[in-house]
mmCIF file of C-alpha atoms in Angstrom:
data_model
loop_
_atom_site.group_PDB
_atom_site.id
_atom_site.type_symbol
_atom_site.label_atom_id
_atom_site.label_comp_id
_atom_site.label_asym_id
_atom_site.label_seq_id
_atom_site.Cartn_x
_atom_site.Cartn_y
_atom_site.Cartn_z
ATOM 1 C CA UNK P 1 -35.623 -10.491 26.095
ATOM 2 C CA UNK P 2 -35.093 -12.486 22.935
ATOM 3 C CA UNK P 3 -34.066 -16.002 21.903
ATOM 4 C CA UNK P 4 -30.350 -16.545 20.595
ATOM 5 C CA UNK P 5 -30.848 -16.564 16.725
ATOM 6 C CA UNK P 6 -28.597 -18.622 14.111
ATOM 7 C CA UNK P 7 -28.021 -16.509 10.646
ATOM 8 C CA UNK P 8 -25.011 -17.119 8.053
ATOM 9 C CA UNK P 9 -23.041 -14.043 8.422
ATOM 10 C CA UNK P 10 -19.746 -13.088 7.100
ATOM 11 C CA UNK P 11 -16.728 -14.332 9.212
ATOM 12 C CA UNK P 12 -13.995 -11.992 9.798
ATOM 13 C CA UNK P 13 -10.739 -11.417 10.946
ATOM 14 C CA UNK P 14 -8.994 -8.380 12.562
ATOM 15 C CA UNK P 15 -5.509 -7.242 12.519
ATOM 16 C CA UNK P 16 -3.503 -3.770 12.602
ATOM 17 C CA UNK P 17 -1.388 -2.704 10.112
ATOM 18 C CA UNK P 18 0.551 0.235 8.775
ATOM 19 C CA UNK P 19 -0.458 2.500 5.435
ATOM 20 C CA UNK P 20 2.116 2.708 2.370
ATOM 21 C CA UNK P 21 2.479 4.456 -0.480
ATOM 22 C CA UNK P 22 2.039 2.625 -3.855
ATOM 23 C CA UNK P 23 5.457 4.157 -4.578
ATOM 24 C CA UNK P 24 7.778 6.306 -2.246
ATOM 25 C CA UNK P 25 11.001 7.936 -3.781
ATOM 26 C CA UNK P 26 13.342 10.134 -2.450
ATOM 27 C CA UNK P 27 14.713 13.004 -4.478
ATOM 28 C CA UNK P 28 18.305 13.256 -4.347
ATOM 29 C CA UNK P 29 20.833 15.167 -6.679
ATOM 30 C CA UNK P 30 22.724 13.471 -9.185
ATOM 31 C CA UNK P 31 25.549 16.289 -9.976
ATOM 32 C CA UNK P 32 27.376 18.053 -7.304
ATOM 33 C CA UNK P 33 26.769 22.308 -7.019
ATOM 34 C CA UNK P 34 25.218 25.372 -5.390
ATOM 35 C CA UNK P 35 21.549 24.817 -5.498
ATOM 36 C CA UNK P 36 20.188 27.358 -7.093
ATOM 37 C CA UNK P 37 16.130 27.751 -7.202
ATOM 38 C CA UNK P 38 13.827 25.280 -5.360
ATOM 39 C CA UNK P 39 10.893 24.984 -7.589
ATOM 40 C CA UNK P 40 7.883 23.093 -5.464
ATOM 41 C CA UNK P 41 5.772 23.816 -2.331
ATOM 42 C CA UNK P 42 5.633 21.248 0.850
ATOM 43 C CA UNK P 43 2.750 19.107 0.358
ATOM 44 C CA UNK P 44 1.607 19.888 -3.214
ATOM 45 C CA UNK P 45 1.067 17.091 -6.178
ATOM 46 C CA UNK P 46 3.547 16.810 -8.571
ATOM 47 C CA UNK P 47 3.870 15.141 -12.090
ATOM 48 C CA UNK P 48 6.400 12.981 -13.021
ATOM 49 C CA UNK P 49 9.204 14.945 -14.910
ATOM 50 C CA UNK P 50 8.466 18.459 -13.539
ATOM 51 C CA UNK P 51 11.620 20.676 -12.762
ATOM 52 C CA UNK P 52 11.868 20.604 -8.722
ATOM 53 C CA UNK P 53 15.127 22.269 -8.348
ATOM 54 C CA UNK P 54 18.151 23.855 -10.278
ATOM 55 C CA UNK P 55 21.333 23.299 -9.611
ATOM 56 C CA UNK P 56 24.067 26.064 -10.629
ATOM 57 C CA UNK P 57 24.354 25.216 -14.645
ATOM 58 C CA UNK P 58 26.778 27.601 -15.253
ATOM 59 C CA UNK P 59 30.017 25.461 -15.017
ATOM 60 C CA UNK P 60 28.034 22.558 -16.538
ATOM 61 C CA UNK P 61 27.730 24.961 -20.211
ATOM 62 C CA UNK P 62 31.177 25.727 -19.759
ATOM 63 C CA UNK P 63 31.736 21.992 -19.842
ATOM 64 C CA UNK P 64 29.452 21.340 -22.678
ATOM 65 C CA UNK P 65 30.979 24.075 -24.730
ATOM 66 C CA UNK P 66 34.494 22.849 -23.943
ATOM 67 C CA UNK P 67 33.550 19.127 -24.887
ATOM 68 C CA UNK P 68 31.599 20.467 -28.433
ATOM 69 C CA UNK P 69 35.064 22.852 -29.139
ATOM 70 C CA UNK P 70 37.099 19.285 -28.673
ATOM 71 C CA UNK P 71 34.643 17.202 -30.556
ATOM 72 C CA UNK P 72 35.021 19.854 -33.511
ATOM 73 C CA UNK P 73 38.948 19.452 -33.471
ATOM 74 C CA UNK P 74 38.721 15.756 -33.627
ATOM 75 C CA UNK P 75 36.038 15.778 -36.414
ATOM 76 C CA UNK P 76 38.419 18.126 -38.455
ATOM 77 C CA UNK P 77 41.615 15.826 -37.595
ATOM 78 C CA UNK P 78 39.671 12.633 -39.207
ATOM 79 C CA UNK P 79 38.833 14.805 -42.024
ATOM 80 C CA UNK P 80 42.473 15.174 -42.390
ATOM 81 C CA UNK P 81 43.254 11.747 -41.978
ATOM 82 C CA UNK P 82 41.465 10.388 -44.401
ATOM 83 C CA UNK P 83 42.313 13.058 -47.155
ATOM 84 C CA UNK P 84 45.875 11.522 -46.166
ATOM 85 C CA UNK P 85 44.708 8.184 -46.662
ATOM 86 C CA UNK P 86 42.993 8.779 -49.866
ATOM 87 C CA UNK P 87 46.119 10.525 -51.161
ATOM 88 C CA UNK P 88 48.501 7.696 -50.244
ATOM 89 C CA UNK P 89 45.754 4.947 -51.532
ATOM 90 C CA UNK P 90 46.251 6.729 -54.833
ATOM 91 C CA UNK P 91 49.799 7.127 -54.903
ATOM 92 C CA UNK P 92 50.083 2.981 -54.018
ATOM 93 C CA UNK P 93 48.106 2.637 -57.618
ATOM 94 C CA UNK P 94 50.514 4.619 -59.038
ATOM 95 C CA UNK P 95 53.607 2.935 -57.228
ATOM 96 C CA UNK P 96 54.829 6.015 -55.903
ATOM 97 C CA UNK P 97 54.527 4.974 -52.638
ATOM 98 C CA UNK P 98 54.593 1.747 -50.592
ATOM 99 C CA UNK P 99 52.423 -0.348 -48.681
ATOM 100 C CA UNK P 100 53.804 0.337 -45.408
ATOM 101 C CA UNK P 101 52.838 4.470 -45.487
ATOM 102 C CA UNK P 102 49.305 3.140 -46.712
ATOM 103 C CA UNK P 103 49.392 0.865 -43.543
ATOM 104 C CA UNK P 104 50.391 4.339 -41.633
ATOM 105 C CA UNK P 105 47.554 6.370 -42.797
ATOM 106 C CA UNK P 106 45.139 3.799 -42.945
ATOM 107 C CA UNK P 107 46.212 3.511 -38.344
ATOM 108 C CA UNK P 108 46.169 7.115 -38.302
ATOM 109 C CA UNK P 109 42.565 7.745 -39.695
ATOM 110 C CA UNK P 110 41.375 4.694 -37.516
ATOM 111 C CA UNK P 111 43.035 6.625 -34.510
ATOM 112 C CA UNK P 112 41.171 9.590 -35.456
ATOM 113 C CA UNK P 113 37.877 8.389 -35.662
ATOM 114 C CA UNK P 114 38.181 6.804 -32.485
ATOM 115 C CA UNK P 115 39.526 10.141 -30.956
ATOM 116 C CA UNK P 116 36.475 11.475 -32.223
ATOM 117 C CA UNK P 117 34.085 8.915 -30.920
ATOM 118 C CA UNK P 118 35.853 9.708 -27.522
ATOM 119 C CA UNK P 119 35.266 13.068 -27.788
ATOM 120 C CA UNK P 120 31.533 13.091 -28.746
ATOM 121 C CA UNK P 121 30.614 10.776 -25.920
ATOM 122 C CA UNK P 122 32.234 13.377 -23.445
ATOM 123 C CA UNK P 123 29.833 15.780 -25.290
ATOM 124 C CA UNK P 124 26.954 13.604 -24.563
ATOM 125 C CA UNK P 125 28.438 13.401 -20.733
ATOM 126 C CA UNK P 126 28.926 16.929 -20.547
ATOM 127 C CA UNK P 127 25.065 17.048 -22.290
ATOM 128 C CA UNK P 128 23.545 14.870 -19.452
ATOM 129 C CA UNK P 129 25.280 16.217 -16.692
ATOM 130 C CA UNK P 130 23.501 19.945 -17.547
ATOM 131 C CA UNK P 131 20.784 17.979 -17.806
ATOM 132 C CA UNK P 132 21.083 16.662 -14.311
ATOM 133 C CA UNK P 133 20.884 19.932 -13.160
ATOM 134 C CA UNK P 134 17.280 20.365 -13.321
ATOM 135 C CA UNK P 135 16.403 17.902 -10.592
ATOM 136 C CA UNK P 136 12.706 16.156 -12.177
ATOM 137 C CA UNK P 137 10.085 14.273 -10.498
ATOM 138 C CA UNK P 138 10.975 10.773 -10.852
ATOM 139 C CA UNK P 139 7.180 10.049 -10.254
ATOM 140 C CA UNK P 140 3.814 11.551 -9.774
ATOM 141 C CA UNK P 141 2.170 12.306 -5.888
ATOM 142 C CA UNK P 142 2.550 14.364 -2.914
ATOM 143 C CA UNK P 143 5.689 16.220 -2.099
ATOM 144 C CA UNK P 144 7.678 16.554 1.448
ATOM 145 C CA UNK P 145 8.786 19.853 2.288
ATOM 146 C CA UNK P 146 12.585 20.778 1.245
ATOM 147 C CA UNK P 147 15.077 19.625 3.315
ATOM 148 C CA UNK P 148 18.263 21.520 1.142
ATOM 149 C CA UNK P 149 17.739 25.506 1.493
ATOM 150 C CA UNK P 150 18.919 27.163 -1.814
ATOM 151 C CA UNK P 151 22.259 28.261 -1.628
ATOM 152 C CA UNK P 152 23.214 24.643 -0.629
ATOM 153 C CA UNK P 153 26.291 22.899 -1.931
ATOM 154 C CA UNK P 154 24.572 19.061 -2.480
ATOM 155 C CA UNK P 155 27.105 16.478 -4.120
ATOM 156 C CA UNK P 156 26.516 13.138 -6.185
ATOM 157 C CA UNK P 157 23.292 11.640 -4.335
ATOM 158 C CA UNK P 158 23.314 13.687 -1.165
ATOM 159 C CA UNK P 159 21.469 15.036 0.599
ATOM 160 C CA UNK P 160 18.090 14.279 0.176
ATOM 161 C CA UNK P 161 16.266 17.014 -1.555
ATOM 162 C CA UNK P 162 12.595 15.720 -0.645
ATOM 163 C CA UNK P 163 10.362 12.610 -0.578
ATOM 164 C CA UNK P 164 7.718 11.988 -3.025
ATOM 165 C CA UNK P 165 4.697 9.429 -1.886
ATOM 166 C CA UNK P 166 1.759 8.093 -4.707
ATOM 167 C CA UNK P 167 -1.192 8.633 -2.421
ATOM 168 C CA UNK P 168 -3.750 7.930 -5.216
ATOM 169 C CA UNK P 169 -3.738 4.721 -4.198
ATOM 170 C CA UNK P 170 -2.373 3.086 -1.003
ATOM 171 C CA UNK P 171 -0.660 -0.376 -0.228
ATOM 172 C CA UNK P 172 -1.542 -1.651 3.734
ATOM 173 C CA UNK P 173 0.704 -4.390 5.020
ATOM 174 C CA UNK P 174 -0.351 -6.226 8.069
ATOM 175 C CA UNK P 175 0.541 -9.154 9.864
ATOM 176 C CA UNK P 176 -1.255 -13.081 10.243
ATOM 177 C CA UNK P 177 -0.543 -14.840 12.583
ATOM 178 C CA UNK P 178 0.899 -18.547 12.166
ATOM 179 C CA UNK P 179 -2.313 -20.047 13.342
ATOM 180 C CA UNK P 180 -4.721 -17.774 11.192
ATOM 181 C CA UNK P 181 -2.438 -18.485 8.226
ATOM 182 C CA UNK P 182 -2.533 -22.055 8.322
ATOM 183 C CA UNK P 183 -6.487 -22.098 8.747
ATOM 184 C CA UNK P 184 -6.759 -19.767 6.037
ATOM 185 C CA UNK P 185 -4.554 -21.819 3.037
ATOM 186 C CA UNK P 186 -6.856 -25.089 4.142
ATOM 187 C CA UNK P 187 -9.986 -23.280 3.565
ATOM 188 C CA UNK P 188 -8.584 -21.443 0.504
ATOM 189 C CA UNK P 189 -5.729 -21.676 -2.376
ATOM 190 C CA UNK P 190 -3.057 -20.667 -1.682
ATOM 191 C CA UNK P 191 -2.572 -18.603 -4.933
ATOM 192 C CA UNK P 192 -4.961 -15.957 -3.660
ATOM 193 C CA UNK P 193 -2.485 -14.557 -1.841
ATOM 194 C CA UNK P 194 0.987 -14.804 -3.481
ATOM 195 C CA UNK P 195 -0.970 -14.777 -6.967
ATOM 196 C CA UNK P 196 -4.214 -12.699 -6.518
ATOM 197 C CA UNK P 197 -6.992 -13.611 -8.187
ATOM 198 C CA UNK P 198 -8.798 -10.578 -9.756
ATOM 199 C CA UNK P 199 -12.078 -12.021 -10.457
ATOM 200 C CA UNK P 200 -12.017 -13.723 -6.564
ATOM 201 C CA UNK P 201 -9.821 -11.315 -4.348
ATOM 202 C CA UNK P 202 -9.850 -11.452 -0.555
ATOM 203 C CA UNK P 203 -11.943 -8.420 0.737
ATOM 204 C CA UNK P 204 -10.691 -6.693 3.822
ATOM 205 C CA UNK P 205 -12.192 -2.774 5.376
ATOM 206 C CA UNK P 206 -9.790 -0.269 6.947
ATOM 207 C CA UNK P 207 -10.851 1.893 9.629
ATOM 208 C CA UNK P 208 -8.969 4.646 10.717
ATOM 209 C CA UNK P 209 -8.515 5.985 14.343
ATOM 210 C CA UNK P 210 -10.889 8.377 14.134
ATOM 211 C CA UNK P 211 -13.644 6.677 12.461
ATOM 212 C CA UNK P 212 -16.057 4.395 13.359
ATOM 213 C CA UNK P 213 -16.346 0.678 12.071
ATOM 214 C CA UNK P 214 -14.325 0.264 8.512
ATOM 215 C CA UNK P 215 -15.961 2.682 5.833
ATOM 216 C CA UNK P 216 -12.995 1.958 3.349
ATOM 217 C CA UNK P 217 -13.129 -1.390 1.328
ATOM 218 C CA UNK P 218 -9.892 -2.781 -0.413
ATOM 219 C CA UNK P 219 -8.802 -6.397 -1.310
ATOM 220 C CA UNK P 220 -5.537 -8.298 -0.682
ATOM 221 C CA UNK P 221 -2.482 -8.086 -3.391
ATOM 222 C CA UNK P 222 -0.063 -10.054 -2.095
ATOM 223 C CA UNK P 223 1.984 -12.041 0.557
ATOM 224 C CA UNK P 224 5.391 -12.865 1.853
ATOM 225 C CA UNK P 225 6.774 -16.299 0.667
ATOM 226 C CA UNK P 226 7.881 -17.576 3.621
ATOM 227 C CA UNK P 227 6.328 -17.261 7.421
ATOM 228 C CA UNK P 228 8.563 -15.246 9.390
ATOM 229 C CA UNK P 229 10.407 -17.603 12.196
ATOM 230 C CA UNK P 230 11.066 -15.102 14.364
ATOM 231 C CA UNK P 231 7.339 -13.594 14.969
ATOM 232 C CA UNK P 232 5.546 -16.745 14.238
ATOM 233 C CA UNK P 233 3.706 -14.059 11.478
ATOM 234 C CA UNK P 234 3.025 -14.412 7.872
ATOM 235 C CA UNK P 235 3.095 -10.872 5.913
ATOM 236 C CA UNK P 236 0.503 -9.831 3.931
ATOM 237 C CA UNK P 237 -0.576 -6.743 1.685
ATOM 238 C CA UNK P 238 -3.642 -4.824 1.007
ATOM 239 C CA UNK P 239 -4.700 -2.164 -1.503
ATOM 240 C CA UNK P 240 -7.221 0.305 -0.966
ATOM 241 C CA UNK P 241 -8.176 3.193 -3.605
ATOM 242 C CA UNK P 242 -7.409 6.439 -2.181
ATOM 243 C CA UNK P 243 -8.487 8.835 -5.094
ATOM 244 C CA UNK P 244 -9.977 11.082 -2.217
ATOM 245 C CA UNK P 245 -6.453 11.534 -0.471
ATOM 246 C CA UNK P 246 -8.738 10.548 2.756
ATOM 247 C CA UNK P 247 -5.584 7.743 3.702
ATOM 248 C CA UNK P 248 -2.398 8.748 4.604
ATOM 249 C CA UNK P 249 0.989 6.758 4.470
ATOM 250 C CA UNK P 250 2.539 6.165 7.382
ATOM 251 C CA UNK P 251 -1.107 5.538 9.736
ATOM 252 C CA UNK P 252 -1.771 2.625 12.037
ATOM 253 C CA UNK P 253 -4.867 1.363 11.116
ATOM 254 C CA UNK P 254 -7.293 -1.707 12.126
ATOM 255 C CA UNK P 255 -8.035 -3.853 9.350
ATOM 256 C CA UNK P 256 -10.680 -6.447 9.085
ATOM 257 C CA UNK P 257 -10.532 -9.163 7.035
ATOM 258 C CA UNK P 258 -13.281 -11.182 4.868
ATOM 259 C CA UNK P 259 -12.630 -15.301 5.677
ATOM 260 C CA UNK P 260 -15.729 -16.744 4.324
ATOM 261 C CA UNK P 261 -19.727 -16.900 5.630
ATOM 262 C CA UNK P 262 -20.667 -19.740 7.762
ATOM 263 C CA UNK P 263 -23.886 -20.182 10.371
ATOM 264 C CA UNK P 264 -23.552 -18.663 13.758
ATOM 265 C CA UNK P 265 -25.330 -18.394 17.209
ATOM 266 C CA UNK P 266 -26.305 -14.515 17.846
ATOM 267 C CA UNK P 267 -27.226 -12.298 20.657
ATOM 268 C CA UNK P 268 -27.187 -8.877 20.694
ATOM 269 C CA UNK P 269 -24.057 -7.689 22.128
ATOM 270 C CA UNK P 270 -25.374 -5.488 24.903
ATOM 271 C CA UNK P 271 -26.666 -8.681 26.377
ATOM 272 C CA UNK P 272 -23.171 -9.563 27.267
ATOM 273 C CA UNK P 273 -21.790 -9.007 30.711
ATOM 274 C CA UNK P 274 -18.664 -9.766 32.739
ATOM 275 C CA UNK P 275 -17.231 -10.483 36.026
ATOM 276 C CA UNK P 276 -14.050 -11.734 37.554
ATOM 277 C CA UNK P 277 -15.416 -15.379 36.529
ATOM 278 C CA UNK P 278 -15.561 -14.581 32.842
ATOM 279 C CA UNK P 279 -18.558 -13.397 30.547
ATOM 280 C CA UNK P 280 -22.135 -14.163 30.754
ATOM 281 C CA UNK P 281 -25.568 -13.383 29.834
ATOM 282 C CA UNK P 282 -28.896 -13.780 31.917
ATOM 283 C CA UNK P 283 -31.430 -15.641 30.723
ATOM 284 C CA UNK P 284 -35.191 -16.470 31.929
ATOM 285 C CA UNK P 285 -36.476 -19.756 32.928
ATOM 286 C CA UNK P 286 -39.992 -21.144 33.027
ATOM 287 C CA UNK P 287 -40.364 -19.773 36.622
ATOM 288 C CA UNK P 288 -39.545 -16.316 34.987
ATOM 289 C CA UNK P 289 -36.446 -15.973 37.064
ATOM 290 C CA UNK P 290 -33.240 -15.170 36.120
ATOM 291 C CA UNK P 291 -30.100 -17.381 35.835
ATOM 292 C CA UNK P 292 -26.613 -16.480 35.238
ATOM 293 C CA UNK P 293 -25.178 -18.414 31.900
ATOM 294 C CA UNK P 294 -21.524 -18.575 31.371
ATOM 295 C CA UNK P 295 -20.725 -18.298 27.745
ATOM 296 C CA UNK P 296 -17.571 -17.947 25.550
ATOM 297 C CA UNK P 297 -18.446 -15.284 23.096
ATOM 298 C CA UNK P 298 -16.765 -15.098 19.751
ATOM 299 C CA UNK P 299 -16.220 -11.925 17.105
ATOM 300 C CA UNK P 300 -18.640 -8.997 16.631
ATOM 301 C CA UNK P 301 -21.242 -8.801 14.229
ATOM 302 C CA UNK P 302 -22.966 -6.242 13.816
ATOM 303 C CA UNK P 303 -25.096 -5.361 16.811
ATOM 304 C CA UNK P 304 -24.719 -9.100 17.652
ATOM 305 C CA UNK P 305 -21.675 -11.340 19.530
ATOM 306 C CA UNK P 306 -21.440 -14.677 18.053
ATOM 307 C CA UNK P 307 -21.550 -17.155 20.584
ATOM 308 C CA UNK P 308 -19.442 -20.378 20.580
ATOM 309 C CA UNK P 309 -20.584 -22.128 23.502
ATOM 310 C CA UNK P 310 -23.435 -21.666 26.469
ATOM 311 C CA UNK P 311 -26.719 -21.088 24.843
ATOM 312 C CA UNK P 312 -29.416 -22.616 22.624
ATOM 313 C CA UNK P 313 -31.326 -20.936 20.281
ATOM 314 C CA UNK P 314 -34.596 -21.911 22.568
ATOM 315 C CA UNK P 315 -32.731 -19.928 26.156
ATOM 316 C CA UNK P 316 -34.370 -16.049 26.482
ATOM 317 C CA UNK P 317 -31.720 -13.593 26.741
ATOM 318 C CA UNK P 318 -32.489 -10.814 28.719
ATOM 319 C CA UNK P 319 -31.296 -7.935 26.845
ATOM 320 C CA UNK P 320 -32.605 -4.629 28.389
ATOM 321 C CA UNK P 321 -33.010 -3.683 32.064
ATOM 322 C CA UNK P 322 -29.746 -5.521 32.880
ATOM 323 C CA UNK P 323 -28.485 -3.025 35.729
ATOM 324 C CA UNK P 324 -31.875 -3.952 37.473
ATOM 325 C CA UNK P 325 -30.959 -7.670 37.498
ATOM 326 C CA UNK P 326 -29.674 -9.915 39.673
ATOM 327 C CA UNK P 327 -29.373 -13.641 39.804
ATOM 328 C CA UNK P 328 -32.320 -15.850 41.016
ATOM 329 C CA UNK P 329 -34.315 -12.592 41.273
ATOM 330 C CA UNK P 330 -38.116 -12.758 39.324
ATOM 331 C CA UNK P 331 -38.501 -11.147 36.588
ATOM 332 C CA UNK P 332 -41.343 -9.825 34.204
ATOM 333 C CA UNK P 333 -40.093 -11.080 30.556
ATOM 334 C CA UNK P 334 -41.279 -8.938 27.104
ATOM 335 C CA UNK P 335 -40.034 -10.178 23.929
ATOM 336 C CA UNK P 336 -38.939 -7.217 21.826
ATOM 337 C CA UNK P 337 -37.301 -7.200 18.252
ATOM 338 C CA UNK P 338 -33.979 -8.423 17.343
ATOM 339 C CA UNK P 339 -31.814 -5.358 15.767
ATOM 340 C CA UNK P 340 -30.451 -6.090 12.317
ATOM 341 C CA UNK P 341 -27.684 -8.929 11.354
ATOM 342 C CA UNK P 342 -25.198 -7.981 8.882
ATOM 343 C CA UNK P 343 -25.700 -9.685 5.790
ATOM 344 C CA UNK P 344 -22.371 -11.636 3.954
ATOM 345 C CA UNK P 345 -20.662 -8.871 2.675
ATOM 346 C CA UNK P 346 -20.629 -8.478 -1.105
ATOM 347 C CA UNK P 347 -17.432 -9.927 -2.763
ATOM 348 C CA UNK P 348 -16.598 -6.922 -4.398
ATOM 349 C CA UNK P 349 -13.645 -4.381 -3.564
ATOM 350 C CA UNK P 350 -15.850 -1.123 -4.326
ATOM 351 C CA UNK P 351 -14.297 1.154 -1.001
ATOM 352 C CA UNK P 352 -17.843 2.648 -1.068
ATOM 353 C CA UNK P 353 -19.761 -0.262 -0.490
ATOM 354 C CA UNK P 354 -20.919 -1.551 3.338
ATOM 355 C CA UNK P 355 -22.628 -4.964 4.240
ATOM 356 C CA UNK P 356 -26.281 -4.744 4.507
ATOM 357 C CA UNK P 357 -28.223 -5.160 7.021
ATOM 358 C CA UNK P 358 -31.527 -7.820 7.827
ATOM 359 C CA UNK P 359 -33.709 -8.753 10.057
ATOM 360 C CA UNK P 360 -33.606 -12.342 11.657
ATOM 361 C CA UNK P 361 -36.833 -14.376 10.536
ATOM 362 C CA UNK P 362 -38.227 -14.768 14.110
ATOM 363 C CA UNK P 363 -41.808 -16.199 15.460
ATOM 364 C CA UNK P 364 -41.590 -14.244 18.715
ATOM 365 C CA UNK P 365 -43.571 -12.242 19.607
ATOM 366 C CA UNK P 366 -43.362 -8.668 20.098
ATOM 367 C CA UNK P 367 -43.719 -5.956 22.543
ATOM 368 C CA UNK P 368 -42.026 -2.411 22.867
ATOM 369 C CA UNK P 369 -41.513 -3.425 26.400
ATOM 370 C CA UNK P 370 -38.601 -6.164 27.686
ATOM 371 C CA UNK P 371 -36.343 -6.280 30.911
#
């Protein structure tokens, strides 16, 4: 057995929430063709701006050929035009001829140029749409498989081509709800979430399905602006760094988040038991016999279950032997040592780093032996 300790520990909430890329983009074709050569593997990293597919160029030099021979004509008909225009201008000195074939000229060069500034821009079109044909990485991260075969006649933005996901780092978005939200802007301002505070962020751990407790360590980027009327929910955003690839998008996960340290009741959660009247604990009285204790136990800590109501820090817990117990039977009490309480967790948003651990300062005695 052991008495109920009180320790400031870290106070926490817990949520689930779903695992986002830091950017997601979908690679889609942006001039209509056979596709010609796919250039990437499924699930490889990419850099923004490499070549991920070709689409058939050759009607696309045609164009730009066609476009540079029209752009050459136009050029030459300015030339022209203003060789005309100079000629008349001089001939207007001379008063051999009048104003209104230097007006002509003067329209006709004007028309020329702007023939010519016509033409180069479909140049430049002609230019960018061969350019289009080599279908680039609009970011950096991890590739989907390709959904076009080559061979593939794609148009102007269909079909998609592939996804691409920056999984270097990863965004989490969970949800509060109205309740938690409201106790959490009184006890904090409100521009940590909707304007983070780098030197003071809001710590939270993700733990995936398969892993125990919450090894990675993040902080909290963001929120929505309004609570959503619908849910009752207020929607907020973590980031984690994910240089180790270890976090996928797309994963449910259970996040737990840092809400202060405060003073709590303790007892080691094994000492917590339950039956169709709720949960209790047994604990020894001075006749050494044991006595059922309703309690209403609060969050996890650790080894320990905070307790909100039903003991004092002066009741022995019985904490091993508990299959062997029943109420009102006698028992034969050992104090043994208390496991170790979680210390406040460090406010720092290294992913690496997990709350220490430390022992309760405790005058019991103690024994290897307890019920």
């Amino acid at each position: 057995m052991l008495n109920p300790v009180r320790h400031e520990v870290t106070n926490y909430l817990y949520f689930n929430g779903i695992t986002r890329g830091i950017k997601q983009t979908e690679v889609r074709p942006r001039v209509p063709g056979y596709l010609e050569k796919v250039n990437f593997k499924a699930d490889t990293q990419v850099k923004e701006g490499d070549p991920l597919v070709i689409i058939d160029q050759k009607p696309y030099k045609v164009a730009v050929q066609r476009a540079d021979a029209v752009l050459l004509g136009k050029r030459a008909t300015v030339a022209s035009a203003k060789a005309n225009l100079d000629r008349v201008r001089t001939l207007v000195t001379q008063q051999a001829a009048s104003d209104q074939e230097l007006i002509d000229k003067q329209a006709a060069y004007e028309l020329a140029v702007a023939e010519a500034a016509v033409a180069e821009a479909e140049l430049n079109d002609a230019k960018l749409n061969l350019d289009f044909t080599e279908v680039r990485s609009p970011i950096s991260g991890r590739i989907s498989k390709n959904m076009v075969d080559e061979g593939t006649l794609v148009r102007v933005n269909e079909p998609v081509i592939a996804t691409i996901v920056a999984d270097n780092e990863i965004y989490v978005d969970f949800q509060v709800s109205e309740a938690e939200f409201l106790d959490y802007i009184r006890k904090y301002p409100r521009s940590r979430l909707n304007e983070p505070n780098p030197n003071e962020p809001t710590i939270i751990d993700l733990g995936m399905a398969d892993e125990a407790g919450f090894p990675h360590r993040g902080k909290v980027v963001s929120g929505d602006n309004t609570v959503d009327p619908g849910t009752g929910t207020y929607g907020v955003r973590g980031w984690f760094d994910n240089a180790d690839k270890q976090i996928v998008p797309g994963l449910y996960v259970r996040i737990r988040a840092q809400m202060g340290s405060g003073q709590a009741m303790l007892v080691p959660d094994v000492a917590i038991q339950a039956d169709p009247r709720g949960q209790f604990v047994y604990v020894v009285n001075d006749k050494n016999v044991a006595e059922r204790r309703a309690i209403m136990p609060g969050p996890q800590a650790g080894a320990y279950r905070r307790i909100i109501s039903g003991l004092e820090t002066t009741d022995k817990v019985i904490v091993n032997g508990l299959m062997m117990v029943r109420p009102e039977a006698v028992v034969n009490p050992k104090f043994v040592d208390p496991p170790p309480i979680p210390t406040i967790a460090p406010a720092d948003a290294n992913p690496t780093t997990q709350p220490a651990t430390t022992k309760p300062s405790t005058t019991q005695p103690a024994t290897p032996e307890a019920l």
